[in-house]
mmCIF file of C-alpha atoms in Angstrom:
data_model
loop_
_atom_site.group_PDB
_atom_site.id
_atom_site.type_symbol
_atom_site.label_atom_id
_atom_site.label_comp_id
_atom_site.label_asym_id
_atom_site.label_seq_id
_atom_site.Cartn_x
_atom_site.Cartn_y
_atom_site.Cartn_z
ATOM 1 C CA MET A 1 50.431 7.223 66.891
ATOM 2 C CA SER A 2 48.745 4.240 68.425
ATOM 3 C CA ASN A 3 49.078 2.363 65.118
ATOM 4 C CA ALA A 4 52.838 2.078 65.651
ATOM 5 C CA ILE A 5 52.942 1.408 69.376
ATOM 6 C CA PHE A 6 55.546 -1.323 69.041
ATOM 7 C CA ASP A 7 58.078 0.927 67.332
ATOM 8 C CA PRO A 8 60.631 2.062 69.958
ATOM 9 C CA ALA A 9 61.109 5.453 68.271
ATOM 10 C CA VAL A 10 57.361 6.093 68.348
ATOM 11 C CA LEU A 11 57.215 5.085 72.003
ATOM 12 C CA VAL A 12 59.904 7.654 72.821
ATOM 13 C CA GLN A 13 57.928 10.360 71.023
ATOM 14 C CA PHE A 14 54.713 9.276 72.765
ATOM 15 C CA ARG A 15 56.396 9.593 76.154
ATOM 16 C CA ARG A 16 57.772 13.028 75.304
ATOM 17 C CA LEU A 17 54.378 14.245 74.169
ATOM 18 C CA CYS A 18 52.700 12.895 77.280
ATOM 19 C CA ARG A 19 55.191 14.651 79.519
ATOM 20 C CA TYR A 20 54.695 17.899 77.623
ATOM 21 C CA TYR A 21 50.891 17.739 77.639
ATOM 22 C CA LEU A 22 50.630 16.545 81.247
ATOM 23 C CA ASP A 23 50.932 20.120 82.509
ATOM 24 C CA LEU A 24 48.533 21.445 79.891
ATOM 25 C CA ASN A 25 45.761 18.869 80.270
ATOM 26 C CA SER A 26 46.406 16.076 82.718
ATOM 27 C CA VAL A 27 43.005 14.419 82.178
ATOM 28 C CA ALA A 28 43.455 14.103 78.412
ATOM 29 C CA THR A 29 47.022 12.874 78.883
ATOM 30 C CA ALA A 30 45.868 10.217 81.332
ATOM 31 C CA ARG A 31 43.226 9.058 78.843
ATOM 32 C CA HIS A 32 45.808 8.670 76.098
ATOM 33 C CA VAL A 33 48.176 6.749 78.376
ATOM 34 C CA HIS A 34 45.323 4.503 79.488
ATOM 35 C CA ALA A 35 44.309 3.836 75.868
ATOM 36 C CA TYR A 36 47.920 3.020 75.009
ATOM 37 C CA ARG A 37 48.165 0.578 77.912
ATOM 38 C CA GLU A 38 44.900 -1.127 76.982
ATOM 39 C CA ARG A 39 46.017 -1.564 73.404
ATOM 40 C CA TRP A 40 49.468 -2.790 74.464
ATOM 41 C CA ASP A 41 47.954 -5.313 76.883
ATOM 42 C CA GLU A 42 45.526 -6.603 74.241
ATOM 43 C CA ALA A 43 48.323 -7.023 71.717
ATOM 44 C CA ALA A 44 50.581 -8.730 74.252
ATOM 45 C CA GLU A 45 47.834 -11.185 75.130
ATOM 46 C CA ALA A 46 47.328 -11.904 71.441
ATOM 47 C CA GLY A 47 51.062 -12.517 71.057
ATOM 48 C CA GLY A 48 51.726 -9.545 68.831
ATOM 49 C CA ALA A 49 53.711 -7.353 71.160
ATOM 50 C CA GLY A 50 57.048 -9.070 70.924
ATOM 51 C CA VAL A 51 57.372 -8.685 74.673
#
């Protein structure tokens, strides 16, 4: 999923999955969110985020 992080539809699905898995495994969910944020920040700094 992280390959398409700039696609709004994928972002919606990512958020839904995170909310679902938060109750099941909050540590793993937090890791995925953190990885997403790191990748988003790197892309934004490189000018590829369209932000």
